[in-house]
XYZ file of C-alpha atoms in Angstrom:
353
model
C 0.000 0.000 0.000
C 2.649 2.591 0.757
C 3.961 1.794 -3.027
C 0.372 2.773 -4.240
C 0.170 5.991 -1.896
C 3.942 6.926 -3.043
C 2.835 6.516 -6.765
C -0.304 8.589 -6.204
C 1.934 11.162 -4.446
C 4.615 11.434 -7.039
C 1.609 12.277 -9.882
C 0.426 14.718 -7.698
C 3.503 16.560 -6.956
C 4.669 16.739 -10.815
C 1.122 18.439 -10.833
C 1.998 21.043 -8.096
C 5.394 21.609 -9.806
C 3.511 22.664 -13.364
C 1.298 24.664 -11.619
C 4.146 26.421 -9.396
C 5.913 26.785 -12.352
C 2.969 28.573 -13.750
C 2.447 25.578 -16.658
C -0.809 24.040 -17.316
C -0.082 20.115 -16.026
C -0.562 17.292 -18.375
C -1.044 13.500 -16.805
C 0.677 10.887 -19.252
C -0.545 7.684 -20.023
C 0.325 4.748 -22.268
C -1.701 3.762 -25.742
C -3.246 0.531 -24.111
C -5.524 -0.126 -27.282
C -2.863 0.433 -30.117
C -1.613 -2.641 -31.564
C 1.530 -1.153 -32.682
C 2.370 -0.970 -28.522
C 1.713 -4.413 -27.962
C 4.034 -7.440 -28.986
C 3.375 -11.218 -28.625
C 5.224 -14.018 -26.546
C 4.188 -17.342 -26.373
C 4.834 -17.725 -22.695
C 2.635 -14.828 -21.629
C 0.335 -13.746 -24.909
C -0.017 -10.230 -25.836
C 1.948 -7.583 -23.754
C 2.797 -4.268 -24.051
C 6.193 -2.882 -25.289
C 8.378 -1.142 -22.913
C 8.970 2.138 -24.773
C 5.070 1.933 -26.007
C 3.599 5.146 -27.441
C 2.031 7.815 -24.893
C -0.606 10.151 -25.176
C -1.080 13.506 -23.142
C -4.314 14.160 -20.804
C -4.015 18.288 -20.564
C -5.331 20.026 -18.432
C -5.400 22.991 -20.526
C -7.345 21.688 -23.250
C -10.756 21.560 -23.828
C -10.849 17.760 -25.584
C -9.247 16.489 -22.343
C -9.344 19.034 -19.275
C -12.965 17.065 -17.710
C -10.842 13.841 -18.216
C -7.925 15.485 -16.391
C -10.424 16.466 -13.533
C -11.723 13.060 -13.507
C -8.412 11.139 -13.269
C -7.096 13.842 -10.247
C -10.568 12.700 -8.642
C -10.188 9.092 -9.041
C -6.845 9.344 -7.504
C -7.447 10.778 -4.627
C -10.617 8.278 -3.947
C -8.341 5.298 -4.639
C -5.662 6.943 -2.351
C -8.179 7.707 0.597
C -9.205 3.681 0.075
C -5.963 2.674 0.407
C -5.308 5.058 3.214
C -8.288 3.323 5.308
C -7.528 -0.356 3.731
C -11.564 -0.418 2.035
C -12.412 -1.612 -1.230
C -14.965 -0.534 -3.458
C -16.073 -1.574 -6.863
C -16.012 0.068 -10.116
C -19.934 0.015 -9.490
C -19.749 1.772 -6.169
C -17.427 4.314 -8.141
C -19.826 5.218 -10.774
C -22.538 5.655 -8.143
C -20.807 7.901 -5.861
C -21.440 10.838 -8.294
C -23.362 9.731 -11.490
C -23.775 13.256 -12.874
C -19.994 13.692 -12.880
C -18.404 10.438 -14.181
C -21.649 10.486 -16.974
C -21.484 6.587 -17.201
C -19.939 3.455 -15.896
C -17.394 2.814 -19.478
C -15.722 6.190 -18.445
C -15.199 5.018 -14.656
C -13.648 1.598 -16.039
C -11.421 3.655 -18.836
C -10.342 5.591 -15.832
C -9.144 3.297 -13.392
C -7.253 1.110 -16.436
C -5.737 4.589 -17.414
C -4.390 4.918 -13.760
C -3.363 1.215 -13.140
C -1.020 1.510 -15.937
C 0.098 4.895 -15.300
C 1.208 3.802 -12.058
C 2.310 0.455 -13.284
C 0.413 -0.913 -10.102
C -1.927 -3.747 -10.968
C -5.962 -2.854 -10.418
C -6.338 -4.772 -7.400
C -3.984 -3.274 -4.730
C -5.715 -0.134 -6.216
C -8.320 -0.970 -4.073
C -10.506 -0.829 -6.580
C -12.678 -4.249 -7.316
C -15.011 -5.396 -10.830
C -18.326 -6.265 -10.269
C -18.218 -10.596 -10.227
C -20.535 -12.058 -13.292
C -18.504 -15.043 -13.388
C -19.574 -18.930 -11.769
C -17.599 -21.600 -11.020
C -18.682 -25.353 -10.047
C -16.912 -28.560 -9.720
C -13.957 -30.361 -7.421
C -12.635 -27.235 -5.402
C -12.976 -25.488 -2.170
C -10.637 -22.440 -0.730
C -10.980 -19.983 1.974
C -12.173 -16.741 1.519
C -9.977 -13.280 2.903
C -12.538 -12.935 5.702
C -12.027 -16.419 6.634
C -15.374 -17.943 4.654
C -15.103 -21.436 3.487
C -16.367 -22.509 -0.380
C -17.206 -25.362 -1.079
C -17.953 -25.610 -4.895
C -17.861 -29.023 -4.753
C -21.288 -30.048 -3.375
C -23.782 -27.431 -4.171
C -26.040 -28.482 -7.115
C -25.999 -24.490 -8.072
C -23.071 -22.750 -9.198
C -20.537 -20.364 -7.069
C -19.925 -16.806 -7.968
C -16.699 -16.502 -8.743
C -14.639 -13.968 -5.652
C -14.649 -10.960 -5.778
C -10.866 -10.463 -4.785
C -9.624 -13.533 -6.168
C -5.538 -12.313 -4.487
C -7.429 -12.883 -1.042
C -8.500 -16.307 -1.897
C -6.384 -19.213 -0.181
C -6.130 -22.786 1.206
C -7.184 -23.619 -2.619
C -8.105 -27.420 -2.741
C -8.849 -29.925 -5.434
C -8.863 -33.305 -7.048
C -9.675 -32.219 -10.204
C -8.235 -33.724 -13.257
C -9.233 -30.600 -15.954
C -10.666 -27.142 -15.805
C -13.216 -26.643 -18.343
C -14.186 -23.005 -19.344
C -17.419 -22.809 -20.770
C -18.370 -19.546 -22.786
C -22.019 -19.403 -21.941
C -23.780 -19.422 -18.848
C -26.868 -21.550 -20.461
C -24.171 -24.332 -21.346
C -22.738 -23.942 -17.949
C -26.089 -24.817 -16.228
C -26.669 -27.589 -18.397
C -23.550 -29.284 -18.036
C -24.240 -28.535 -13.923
C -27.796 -30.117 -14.537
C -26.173 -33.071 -16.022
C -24.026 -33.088 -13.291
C -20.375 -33.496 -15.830
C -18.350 -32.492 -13.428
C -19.180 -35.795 -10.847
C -19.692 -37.751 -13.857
C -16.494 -37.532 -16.581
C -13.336 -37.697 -14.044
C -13.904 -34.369 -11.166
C -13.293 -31.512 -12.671
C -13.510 -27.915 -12.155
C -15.846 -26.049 -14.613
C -15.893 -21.613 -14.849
C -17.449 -19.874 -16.839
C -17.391 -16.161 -17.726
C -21.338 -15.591 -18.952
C -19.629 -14.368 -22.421
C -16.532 -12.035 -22.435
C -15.112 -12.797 -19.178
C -14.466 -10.004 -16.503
C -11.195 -9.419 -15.042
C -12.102 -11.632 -11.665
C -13.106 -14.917 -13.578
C -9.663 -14.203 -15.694
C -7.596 -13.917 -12.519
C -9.407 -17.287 -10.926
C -8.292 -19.313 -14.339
C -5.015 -17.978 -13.812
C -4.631 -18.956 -10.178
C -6.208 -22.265 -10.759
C -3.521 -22.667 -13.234
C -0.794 -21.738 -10.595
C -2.354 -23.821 -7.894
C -3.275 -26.811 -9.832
C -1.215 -26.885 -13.091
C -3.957 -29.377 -14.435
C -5.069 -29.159 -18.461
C -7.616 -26.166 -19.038
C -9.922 -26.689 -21.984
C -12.238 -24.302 -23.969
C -15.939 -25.034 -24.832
C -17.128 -22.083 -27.120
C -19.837 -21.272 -30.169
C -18.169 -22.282 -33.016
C -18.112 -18.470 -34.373
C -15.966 -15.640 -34.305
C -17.037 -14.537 -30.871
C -16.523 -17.849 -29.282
C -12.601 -18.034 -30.582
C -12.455 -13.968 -29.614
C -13.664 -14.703 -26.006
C -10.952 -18.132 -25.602
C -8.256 -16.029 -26.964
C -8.881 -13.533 -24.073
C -8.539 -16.274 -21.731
C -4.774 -17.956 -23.494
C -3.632 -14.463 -25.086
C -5.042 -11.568 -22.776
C -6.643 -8.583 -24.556
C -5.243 -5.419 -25.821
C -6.718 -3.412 -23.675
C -5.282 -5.237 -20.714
C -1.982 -5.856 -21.884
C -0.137 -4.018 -19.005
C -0.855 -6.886 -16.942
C -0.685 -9.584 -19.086
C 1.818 -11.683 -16.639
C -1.297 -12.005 -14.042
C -3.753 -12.304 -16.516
C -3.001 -14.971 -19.112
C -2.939 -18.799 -19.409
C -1.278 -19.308 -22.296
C -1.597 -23.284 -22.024
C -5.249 -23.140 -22.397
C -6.535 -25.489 -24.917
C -9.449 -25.211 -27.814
C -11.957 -28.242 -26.950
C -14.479 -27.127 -28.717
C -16.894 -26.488 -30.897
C -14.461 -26.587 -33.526
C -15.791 -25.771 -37.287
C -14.342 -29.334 -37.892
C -16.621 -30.781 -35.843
C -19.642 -29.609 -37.322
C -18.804 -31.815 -40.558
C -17.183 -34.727 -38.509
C -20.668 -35.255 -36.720
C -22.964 -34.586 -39.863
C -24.521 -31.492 -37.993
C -27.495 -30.292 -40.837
C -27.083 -27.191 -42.402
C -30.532 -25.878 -41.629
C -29.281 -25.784 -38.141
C -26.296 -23.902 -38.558
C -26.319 -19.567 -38.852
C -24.981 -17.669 -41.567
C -22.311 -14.842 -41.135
C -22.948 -11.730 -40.829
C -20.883 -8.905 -42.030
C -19.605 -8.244 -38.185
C -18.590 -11.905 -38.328
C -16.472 -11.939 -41.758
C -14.980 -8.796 -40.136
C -14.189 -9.801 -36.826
C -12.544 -13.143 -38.369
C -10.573 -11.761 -40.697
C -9.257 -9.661 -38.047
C -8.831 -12.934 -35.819
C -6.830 -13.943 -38.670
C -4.261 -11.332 -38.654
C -3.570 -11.653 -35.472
C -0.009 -12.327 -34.424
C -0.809 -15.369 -32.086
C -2.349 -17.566 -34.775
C 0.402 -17.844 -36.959
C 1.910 -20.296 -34.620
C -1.205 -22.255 -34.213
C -1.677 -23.702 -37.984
C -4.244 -26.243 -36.412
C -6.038 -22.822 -34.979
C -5.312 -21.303 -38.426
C -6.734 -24.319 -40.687
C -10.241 -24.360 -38.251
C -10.691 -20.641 -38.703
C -10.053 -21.213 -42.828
C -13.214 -23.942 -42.265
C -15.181 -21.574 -41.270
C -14.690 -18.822 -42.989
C -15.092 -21.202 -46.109
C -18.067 -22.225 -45.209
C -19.302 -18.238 -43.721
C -21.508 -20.349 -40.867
C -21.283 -20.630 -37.389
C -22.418 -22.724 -34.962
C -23.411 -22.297 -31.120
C -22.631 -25.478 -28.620
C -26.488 -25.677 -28.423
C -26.835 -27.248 -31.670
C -25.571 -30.437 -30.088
C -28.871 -31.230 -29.095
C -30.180 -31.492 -32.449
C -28.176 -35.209 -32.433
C -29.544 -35.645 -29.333
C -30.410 -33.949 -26.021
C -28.185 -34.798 -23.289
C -25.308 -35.638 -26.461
C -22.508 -32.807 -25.475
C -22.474 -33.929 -21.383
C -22.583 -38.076 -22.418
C -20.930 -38.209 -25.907
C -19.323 -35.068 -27.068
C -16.980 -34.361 -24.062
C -16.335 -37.829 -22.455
C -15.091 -38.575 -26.317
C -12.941 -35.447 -26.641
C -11.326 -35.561 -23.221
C -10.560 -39.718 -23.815
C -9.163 -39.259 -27.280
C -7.652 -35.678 -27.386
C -9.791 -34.302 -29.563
C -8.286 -30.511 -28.493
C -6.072 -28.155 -30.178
């Protein structure tokens, strides 16, 4: 904490020496969404350069002197947190004063701005994202207040912590972690009880894109357990977008890739391959849209996937073939096929990627 309170001190001062100095201050911060900052290494995905490009927040300038007042007034909240040792969320934040922050996607640009300004990582800011994520299966830990989970017999799902650094006395006897892209597929898999069923397991899912909390469980998982972690997605653009996130990080979050990534993570499924492997009827599979062709030809490009050609060759399937495929369509073979003859078969044979 003192680290955070010097680093919050140090901005401040450089602003009290412009202003002494009778100069309008300026707060620097890095590019976080420019590609041309960010370079790829297998054994951490995407992170950002060290002499990455900069832009200037002015205080003097119309385009940027609210989000100068904004960033001075986020620091000092995060330092009075850290002064007192509370937490709030990036919820809380927004709420505090909705007419001056204008909406919640300016608070959460904010406090990324500031975490990599300060090169301190978003939790010991103080500052926590509201959980979305579940998790289920063969694992129990201990809370920071001292609360004991036990994922392993509930019949409903656990919402993933909410600071995942205080979690400890992690135990499992799982064989796999299994991250499942949708919460629908993640209840039916629960309902089918998988995890009991296959070999134990744990199973997380993010509900869709995943928040920062369900990324940093994965990741200690991985630490704690160094068991395989497999990817159930839609067979579409969005599905291999939202896995990539979990093995590669995202751009946006590539300051703190190292606590972030997993980049051992495996593709289970759906793969495009599959479709044609189990006869899966056309009628029941979606055609592209233009976002899709888009957002897979970006995909494409990406640095990442030119050393995965068995990544590369699915992604040429389906943009051959311009369809797409959600996990639900399993249950046109039959209903309870993905849970008693889609997985159990992948996970025996290594049918991953």
């Amino acid at each position: 904490s003192s680290e955070v309170l010097e680093a919050i001190e140090n901005v401040i001062q450089g602003v009290l020496q412009s202003l002494a100095q009778k100069k309008a201050p300026v707060l620097t911060v890095a590019n976080r969404t420019d590609w041309r900052n960010i370079e790829f290494k297998d054994s951490v995905g995407l992170q950002m350069i060290p002499g990455c490009t900069t832009k200037q927040i002015r205080s003097d300038c119309p385009q940027s002197a609210r989000r100068f007042a904004l960033m001075l007034k986020m620091l000092s909240m995060i330092y009075k947190m850290v002064q007192s040792n509370t937490y709030a969320t990036k919820r809380d934040i927004y709420y505090s004063d909705t007419l001056l922050f204008g909406s919640q996607s300016v608070v959460d640009q904010i406090i990324n701005d500031i975490s990599c300004m300060l090169k301190i990582p978003r939790r010991s800011l103080h500052v926590l994202s509201t959980t979305k994520g579940f998790i289920a299966g063969n694992l129990s830990y201990t809370e920071e207040d001292g609360t004991k989970v036990n994922c392993t017999c509930s019949a409903t799902a656990v919402t993933v912590p909410s600071n995942v650094q205080g979690i400890k006395n992690l135990t499992s006897h799982a064989k796999f972690i299994l991250i499942v892209e949708k919460d629908a597929t993640f209840q039916r898999l629960l309902d089918d009880d998988f995890f009991n069923k296959v070999s134990p397991c744990i199973m997380i899912t993010g509900r869709g894109i995943p928040d920062l909390n369900t990324r940093l469980l994965v990741r200690k998982l991985w630490d704690s357990f160094q068991i395989p972690i497999f990817t159930l997605m839609d067979a579409d653009p969005h599905g291999v977008e939202i896995m990539c996130v979990y093995k590669y990080g995202s751009v946006s979050m590539s300051f703190e890739a190292h606590h972030l990534t997993v980049p051992s993570v495996k593709w289970l499924g759906l793969l495009p391959s599959d479709l044609k492997r189990l006869n899966i009827c056309k009628d029941a599979l979606i055609p592209f849209t233009k976002q899709d062709e888009n957002k897979l030809a970006s995909i494409q490009k990406r640095p990442y996937i030119a050393c995965q050609p068995l990544w590369k060759k699915e992604l040429e399937i389906m943009a051959a073939s311009k369809l797409k495929a959600e996990i639900q369509v399993l249950t046109s073979v039959s209903s309870d096929y993905l849970s008693r003859v889609y997985l159990p078969n992948k996970l025996q044979f290594g049918g991953w990627l």
